[in-house]
Structure formats: structure tokens, C-alpha cells
mmCIF file of C-alpha atoms in Angstrom:
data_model
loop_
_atom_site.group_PDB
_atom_site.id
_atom_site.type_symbol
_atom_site.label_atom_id
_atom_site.label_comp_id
_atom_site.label_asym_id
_atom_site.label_seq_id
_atom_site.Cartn_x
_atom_site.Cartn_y
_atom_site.Cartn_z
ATOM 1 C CA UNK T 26 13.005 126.523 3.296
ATOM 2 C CA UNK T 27 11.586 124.529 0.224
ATOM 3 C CA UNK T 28 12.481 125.823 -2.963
ATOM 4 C CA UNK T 29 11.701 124.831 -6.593
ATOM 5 C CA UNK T 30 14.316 124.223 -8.621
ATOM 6 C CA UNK T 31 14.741 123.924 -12.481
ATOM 7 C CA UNK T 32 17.830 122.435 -14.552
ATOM 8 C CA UNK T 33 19.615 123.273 -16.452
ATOM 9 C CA UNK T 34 19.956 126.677 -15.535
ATOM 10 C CA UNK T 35 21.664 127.498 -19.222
ATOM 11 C CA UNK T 36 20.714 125.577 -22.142
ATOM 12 C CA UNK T 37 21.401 126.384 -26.047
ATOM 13 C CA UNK T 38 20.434 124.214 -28.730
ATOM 14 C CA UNK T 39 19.847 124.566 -32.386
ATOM 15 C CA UNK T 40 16.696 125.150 -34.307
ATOM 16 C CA UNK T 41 14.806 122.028 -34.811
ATOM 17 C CA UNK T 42 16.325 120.225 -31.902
ATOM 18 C CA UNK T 43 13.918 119.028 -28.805
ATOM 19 C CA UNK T 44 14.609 120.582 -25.745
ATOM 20 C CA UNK T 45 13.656 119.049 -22.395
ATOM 21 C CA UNK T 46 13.355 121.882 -19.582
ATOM 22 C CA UNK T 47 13.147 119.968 -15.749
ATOM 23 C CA UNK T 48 11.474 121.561 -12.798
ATOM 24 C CA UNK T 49 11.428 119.358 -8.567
ATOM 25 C CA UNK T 50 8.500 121.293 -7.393
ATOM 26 C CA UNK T 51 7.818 121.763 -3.990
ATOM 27 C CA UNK T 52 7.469 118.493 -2.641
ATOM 28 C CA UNK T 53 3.915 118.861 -0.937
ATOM 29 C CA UNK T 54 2.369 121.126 -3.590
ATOM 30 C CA UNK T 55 -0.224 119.779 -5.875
ATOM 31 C CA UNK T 56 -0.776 122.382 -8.451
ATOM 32 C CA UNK T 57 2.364 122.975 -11.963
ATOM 33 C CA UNK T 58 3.073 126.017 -14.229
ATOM 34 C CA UNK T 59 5.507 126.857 -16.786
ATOM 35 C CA UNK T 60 6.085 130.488 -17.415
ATOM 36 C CA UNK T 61 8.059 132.344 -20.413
ATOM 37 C CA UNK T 62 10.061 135.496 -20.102
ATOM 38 C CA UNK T 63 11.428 136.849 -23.559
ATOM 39 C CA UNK T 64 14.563 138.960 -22.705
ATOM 40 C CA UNK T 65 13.186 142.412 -21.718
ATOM 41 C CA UNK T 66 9.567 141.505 -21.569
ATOM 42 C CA UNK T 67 7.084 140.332 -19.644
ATOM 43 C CA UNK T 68 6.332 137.368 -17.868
ATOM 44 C CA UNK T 69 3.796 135.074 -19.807
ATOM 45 C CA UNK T 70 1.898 131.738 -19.217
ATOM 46 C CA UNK T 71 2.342 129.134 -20.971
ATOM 47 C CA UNK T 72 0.686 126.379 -18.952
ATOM 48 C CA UNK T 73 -1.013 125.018 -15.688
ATOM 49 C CA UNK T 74 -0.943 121.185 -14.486
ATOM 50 C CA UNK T 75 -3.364 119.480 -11.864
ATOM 51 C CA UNK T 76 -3.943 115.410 -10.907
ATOM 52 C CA UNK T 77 -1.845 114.553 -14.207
ATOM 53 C CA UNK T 78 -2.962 116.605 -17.071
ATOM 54 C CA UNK T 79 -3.071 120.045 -18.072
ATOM 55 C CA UNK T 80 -5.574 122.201 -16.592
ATOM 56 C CA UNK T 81 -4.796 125.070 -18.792
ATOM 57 C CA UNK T 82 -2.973 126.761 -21.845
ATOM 58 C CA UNK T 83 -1.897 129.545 -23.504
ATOM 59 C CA UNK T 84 -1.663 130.626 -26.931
ATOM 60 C CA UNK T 85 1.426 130.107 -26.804
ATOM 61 C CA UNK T 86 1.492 126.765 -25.820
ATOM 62 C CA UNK T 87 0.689 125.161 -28.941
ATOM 63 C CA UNK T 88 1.757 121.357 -30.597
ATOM 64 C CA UNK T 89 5.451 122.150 -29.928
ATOM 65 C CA UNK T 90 5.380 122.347 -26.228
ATOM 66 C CA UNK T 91 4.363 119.099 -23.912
ATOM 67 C CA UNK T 92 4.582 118.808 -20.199
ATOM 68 C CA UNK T 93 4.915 115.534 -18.196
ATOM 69 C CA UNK T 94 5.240 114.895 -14.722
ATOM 70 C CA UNK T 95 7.253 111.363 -15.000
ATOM 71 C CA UNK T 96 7.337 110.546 -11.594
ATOM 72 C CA UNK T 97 6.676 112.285 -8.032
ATOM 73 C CA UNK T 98 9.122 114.704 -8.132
ATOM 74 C CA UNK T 99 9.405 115.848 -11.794
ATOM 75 C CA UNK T 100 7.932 118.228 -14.067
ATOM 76 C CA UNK T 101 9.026 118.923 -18.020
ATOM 77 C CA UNK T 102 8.420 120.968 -20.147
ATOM 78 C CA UNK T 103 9.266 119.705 -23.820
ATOM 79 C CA UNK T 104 9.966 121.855 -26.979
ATOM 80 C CA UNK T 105 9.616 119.730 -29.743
ATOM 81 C CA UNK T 106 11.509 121.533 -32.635
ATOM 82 C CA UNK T 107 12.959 124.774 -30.897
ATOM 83 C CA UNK T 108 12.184 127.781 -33.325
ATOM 84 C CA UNK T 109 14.625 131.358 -32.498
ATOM 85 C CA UNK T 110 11.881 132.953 -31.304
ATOM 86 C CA UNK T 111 11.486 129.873 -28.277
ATOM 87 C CA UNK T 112 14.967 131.821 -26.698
ATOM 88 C CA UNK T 113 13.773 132.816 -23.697
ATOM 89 C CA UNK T 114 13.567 132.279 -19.724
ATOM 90 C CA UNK T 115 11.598 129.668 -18.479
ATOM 91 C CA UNK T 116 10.050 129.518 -15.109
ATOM 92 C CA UNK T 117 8.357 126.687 -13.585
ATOM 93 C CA UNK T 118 6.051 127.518 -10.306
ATOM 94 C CA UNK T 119 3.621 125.440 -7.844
ATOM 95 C CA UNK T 120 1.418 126.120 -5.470
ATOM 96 C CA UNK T 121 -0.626 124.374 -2.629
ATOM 97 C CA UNK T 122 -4.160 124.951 -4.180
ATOM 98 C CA UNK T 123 -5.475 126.341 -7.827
ATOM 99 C CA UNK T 124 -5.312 129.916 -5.758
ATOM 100 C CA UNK T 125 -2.972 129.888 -3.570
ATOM 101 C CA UNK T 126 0.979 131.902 -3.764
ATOM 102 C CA UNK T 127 2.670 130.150 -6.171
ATOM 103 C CA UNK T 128 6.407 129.917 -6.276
ATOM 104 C CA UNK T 129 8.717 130.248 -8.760
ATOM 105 C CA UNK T 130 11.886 128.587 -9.769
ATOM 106 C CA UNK T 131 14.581 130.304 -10.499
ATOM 107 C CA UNK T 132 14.812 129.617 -14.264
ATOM 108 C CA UNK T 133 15.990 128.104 -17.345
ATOM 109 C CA UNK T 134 17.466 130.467 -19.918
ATOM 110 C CA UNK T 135 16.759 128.726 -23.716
ATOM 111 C CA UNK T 136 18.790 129.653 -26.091
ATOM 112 C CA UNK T 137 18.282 128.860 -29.889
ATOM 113 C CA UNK T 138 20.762 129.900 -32.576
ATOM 114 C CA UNK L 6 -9.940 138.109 -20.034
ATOM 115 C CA UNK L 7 -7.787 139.560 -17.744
ATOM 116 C CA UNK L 8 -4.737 141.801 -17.926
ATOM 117 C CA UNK L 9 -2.146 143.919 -15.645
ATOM 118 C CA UNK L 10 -1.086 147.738 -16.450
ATOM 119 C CA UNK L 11 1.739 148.769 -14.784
ATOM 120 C CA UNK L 12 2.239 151.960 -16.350
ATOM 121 C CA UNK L 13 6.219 153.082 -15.010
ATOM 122 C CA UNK L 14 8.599 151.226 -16.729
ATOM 123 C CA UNK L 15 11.482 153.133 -14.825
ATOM 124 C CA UNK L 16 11.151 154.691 -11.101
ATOM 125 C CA UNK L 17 14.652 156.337 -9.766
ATOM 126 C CA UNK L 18 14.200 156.661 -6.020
ATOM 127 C CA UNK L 19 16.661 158.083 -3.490
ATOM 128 C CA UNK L 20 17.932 155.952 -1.130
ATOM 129 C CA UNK L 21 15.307 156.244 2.135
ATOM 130 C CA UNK L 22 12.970 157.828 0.177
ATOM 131 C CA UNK L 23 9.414 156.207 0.166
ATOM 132 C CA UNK L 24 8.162 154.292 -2.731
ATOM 133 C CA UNK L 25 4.917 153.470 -4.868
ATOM 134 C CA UNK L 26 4.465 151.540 -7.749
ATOM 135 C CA UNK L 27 1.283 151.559 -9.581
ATOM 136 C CA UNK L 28 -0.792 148.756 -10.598
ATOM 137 C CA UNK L 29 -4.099 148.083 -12.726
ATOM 138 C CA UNK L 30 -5.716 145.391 -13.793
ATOM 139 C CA UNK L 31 -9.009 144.529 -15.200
ATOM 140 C CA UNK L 32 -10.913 141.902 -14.978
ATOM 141 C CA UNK L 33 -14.767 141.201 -14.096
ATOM 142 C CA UNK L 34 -14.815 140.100 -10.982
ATOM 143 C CA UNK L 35 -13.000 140.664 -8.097
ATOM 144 C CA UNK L 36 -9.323 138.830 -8.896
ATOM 145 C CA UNK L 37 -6.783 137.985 -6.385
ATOM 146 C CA UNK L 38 -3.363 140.010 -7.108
ATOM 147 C CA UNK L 39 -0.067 139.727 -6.050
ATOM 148 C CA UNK L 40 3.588 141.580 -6.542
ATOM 149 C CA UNK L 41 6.971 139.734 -7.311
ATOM 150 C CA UNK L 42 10.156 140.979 -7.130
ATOM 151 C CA UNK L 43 12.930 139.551 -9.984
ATOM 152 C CA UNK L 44 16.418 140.622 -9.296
ATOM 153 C CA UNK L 45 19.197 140.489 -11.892
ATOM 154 C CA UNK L 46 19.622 136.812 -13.404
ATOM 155 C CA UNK L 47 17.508 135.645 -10.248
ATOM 156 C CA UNK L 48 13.514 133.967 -10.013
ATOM 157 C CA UNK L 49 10.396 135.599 -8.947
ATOM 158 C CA UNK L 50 10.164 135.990 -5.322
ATOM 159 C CA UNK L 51 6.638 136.513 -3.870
ATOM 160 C CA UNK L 52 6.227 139.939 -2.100
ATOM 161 C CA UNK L 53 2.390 139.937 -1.006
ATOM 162 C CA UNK L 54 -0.563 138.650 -1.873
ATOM 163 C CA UNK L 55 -4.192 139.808 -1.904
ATOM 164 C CA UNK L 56 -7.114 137.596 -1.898
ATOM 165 C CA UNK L 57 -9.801 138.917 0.065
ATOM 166 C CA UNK L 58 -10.741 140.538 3.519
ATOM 167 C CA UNK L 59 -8.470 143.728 4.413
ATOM 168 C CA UNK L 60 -7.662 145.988 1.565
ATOM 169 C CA UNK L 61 -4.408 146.756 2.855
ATOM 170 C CA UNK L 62 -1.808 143.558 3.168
ATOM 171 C CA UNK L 63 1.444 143.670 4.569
ATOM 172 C CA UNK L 64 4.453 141.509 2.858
ATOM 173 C CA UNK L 65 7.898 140.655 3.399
ATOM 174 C CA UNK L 66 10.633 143.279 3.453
ATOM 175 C CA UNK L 67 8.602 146.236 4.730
ATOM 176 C CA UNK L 68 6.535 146.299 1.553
ATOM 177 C CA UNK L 69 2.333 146.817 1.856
ATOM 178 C CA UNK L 70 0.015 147.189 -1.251
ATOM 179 C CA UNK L 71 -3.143 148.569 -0.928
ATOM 180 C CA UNK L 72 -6.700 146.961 -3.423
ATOM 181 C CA UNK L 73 -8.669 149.695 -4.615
ATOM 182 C CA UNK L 74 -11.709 148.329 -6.389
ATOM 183 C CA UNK L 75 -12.842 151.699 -7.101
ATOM 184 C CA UNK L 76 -9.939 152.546 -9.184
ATOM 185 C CA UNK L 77 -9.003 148.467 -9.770
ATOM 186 C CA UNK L 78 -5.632 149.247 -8.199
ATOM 187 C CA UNK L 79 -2.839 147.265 -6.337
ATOM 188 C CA UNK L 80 0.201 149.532 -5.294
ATOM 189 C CA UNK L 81 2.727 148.838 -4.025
ATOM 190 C CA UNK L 82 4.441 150.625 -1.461
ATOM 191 C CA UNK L 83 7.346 151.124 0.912
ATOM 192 C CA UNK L 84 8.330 154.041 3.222
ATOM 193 C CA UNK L 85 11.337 153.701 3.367
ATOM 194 C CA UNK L 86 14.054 152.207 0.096
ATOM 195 C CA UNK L 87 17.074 150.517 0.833
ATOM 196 C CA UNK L 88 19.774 149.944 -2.018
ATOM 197 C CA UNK L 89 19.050 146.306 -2.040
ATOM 198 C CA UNK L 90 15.313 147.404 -3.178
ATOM 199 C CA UNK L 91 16.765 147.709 -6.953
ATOM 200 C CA UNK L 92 15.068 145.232 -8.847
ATOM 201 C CA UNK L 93 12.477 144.139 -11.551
ATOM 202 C CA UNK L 94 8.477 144.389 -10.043
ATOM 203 C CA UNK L 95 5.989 142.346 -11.223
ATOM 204 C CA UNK L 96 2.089 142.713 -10.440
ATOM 205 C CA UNK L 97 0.079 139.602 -11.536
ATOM 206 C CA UNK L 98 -3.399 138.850 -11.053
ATOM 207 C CA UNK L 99 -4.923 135.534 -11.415
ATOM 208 C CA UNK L 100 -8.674 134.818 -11.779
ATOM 209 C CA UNK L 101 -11.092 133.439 -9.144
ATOM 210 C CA UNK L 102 -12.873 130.373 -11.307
ATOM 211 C CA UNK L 103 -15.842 128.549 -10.067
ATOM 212 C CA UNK L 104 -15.436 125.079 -7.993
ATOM 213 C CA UNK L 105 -13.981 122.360 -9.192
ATOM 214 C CA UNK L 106 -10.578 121.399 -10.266
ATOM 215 C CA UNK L 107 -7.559 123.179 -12.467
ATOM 216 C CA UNK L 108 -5.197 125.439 -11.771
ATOM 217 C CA UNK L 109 -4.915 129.220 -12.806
ATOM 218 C CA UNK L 110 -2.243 131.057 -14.476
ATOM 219 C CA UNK L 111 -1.575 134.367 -13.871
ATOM 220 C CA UNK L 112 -1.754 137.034 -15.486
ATOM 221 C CA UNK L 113 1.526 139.838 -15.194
ATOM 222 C CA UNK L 114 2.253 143.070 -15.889
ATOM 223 C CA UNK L 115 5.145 144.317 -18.095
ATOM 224 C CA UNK L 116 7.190 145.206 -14.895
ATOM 225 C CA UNK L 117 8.869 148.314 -13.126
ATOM 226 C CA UNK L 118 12.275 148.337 -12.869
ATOM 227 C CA UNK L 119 13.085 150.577 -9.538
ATOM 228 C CA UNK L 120 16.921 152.301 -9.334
ATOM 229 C CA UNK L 121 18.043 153.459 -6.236
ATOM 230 C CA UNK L 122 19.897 156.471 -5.987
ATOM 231 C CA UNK L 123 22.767 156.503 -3.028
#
């Protein structure tokens, strides 16, 4: 069964470094999403992706973050200059259509000392 | 905009026992909803989804949630817990835009962790 899948699945880095989070989603879906999940809260959007640009964003996702879909298979997510409060889990999802089931990734856990 | 309540942050329930978790969510329109399960160090796994049609949809390991518009509710439920049923639960709902392009985030609740009690 198709699965997306994000590397690494453990990454620490120091404040003020760039991060660069990397999600293969499903290979016939058309539709991106990166999700946050601060340790012991709940899961939050950051941002959507459709035909090569962002189709939506969060509050959250402000000048730090980027997303890029470099060729057919990838999608990034880029922290800029990781601030403590960026630790967190990071899920990237697609789906077939803008409503359809979308499918998670099983995560990237960020961790900024 | 929209947002989820899930208002249990714990539910203990005896192994065999039947289930419900409790969902709300508001929003202005009709949304489309769905539950995920998150165990331990593990993704979200899609349990069911809602989207239109029959109130009451069935979804993968024995789980069914029921849309009450009256009372903009989406439990979840199951008659019947097995140990392997302890895990995070997430309800999510995601917003029906017009035509056109994009893609919509959703929306989750804070969670419900469910123990299972041999």
C-alpha cells in the first residue's frame, strides 16, 4: 500500500540554523500539507500546496518557513532560522483532491536546543 | 473560522467494553469531518471520513461515527475495545470552499487519549 514518507525521522539542530524537513508523497496525489504537533498538543496547520504554490497558510507559517516541491517526488518544508519554540513534530500529508482523505506521514521530530 | 472540541482528554475503558468519543465542531456550513488515530511515536492513520449522504459511516477496525447537525457532532464509536485500541484520537474537520483550485487544511481537535483496562 502507498505510504508517505518523511526524513529524517529525528533531527536536532541549533537555534538559528536552517532546517530542511523532506516528505515523497503519494505518488499519484496532487494536493501537499505540512502539519505541526508541539509535544502534548494538538495537531496544527501550517500549510497547503496545489499546481506549485501554496494554496494556503497559517499563522504560523510566517517568513521563516518555505515549502518547495523540487522535483516530482519531493516536498520541503524549510525553517529558516529554527527558534526553541519550532521543536516539534512535523507531519507532511496529501491527498487526491482539495477534499478528499488525506494521509499522513509518519513524522519528523525537530528538535532545537 | 472553524474549530474542533473534543472535550475528554482521558477515557479508561475496559477491555470489550463499548466506546464513544465525543466530537464538536463549529463551523457555518456543513464541513466534512474525519477521526485519526496516532499511536505512540507513530503518524496519523485515517479512521473514517464523513462528507455527505448517510449520517452514519463505517471505518476501518470496527469503528463508526455518527454526524449530528443538530448538535454539530461526530462521535466516534466502537462496541466492542480491544487492547490494541489504546491510542491518541484526533477529530478534524476541514471546510467545504467554493470551486476552483487550493487545497484545505484541517482543522483538529486537542485529542483523546483512550486506556484500555485488561
Amino acid at each position: 500500500e502507498p505510504e508517505v514518507t518523511q526524513t529524517p525521522s529525528h533531527q536536532v539542530t541549533q537555534m538559528g540554523q536552517e532546517v530542511i524537513l523532506r516528505c515523497v508523497p503519494i505518488s499519484n496525489h496532487l494536493y501537499f500539507y505540512w502539519y505541526r504537533q508541539i509535544l502534548g498538543q494538538k495537531v496544527e496547520f501550517l500549510v497547503s500546496f496545489y499546481n506549485n504554490e501554496i494554496s494556503e497558510k497559517s499563522e504560523i507559517f510566517d517568513d521563516q518557513f518555505s515549502v518547495e516541491r523540487p522535483d516530482g517526488s519531493n516536498f520541503t518544508l524549510k525553517i529558516r532560522s529554527t527558534k526553541l519554540e519550532d521543536s516539534a513534530m512535523y507531519f507532511c500529508a496529501s491527498s487526491t483532491n482539495r477534499q478528499g482523505e488525506q494521509y499522513f506521514g509518519p513524522g519528523t521530530r525537530l528538535t532545537v536546543t | 473560522a472553524q474549530s474542533v472540541t473534543q472535550p475528554d482528554i482521558h477515557i479508561t475503558v475496559s477491555e470489550g467494553a463499548s466506546l464513544e468519543l465525543r466530537c464538536n465542531y463549529s463551523y457555518g456550513a456543513t464541513p466534512y469531518l474525519f477521526w485519526y488515530v496516532q499511536s505512540p511515536g507513530q503518524g496519523l492513520q485515517l479512521l473514517l471520513k464523513y462528507f455527505s449522504g448517510d449520517t452514519l459511516v463505517q471505518g476501518i477496525k470496527g469503528f463508526e461515527a455518527e454526524f449530528k447537525r443538530s448538535q454539530s457532532s461526530f462521535n466516534l464509536r466502537k462496541p466492542s475495545v480491544h487492547w490494541s485500541d489504546a491510542a491518541e484520537y484526533f477529530c478534524a474537520v476541514g471546510a467545504r470552499m467554493g470551486s476552483g483550485g487550493g487545497a484545505d487544511g484541517l482543522t483538529f481537535g486537542k485529542g483523546t487519549h483512550l486506556i484500555i483496562q485488561p
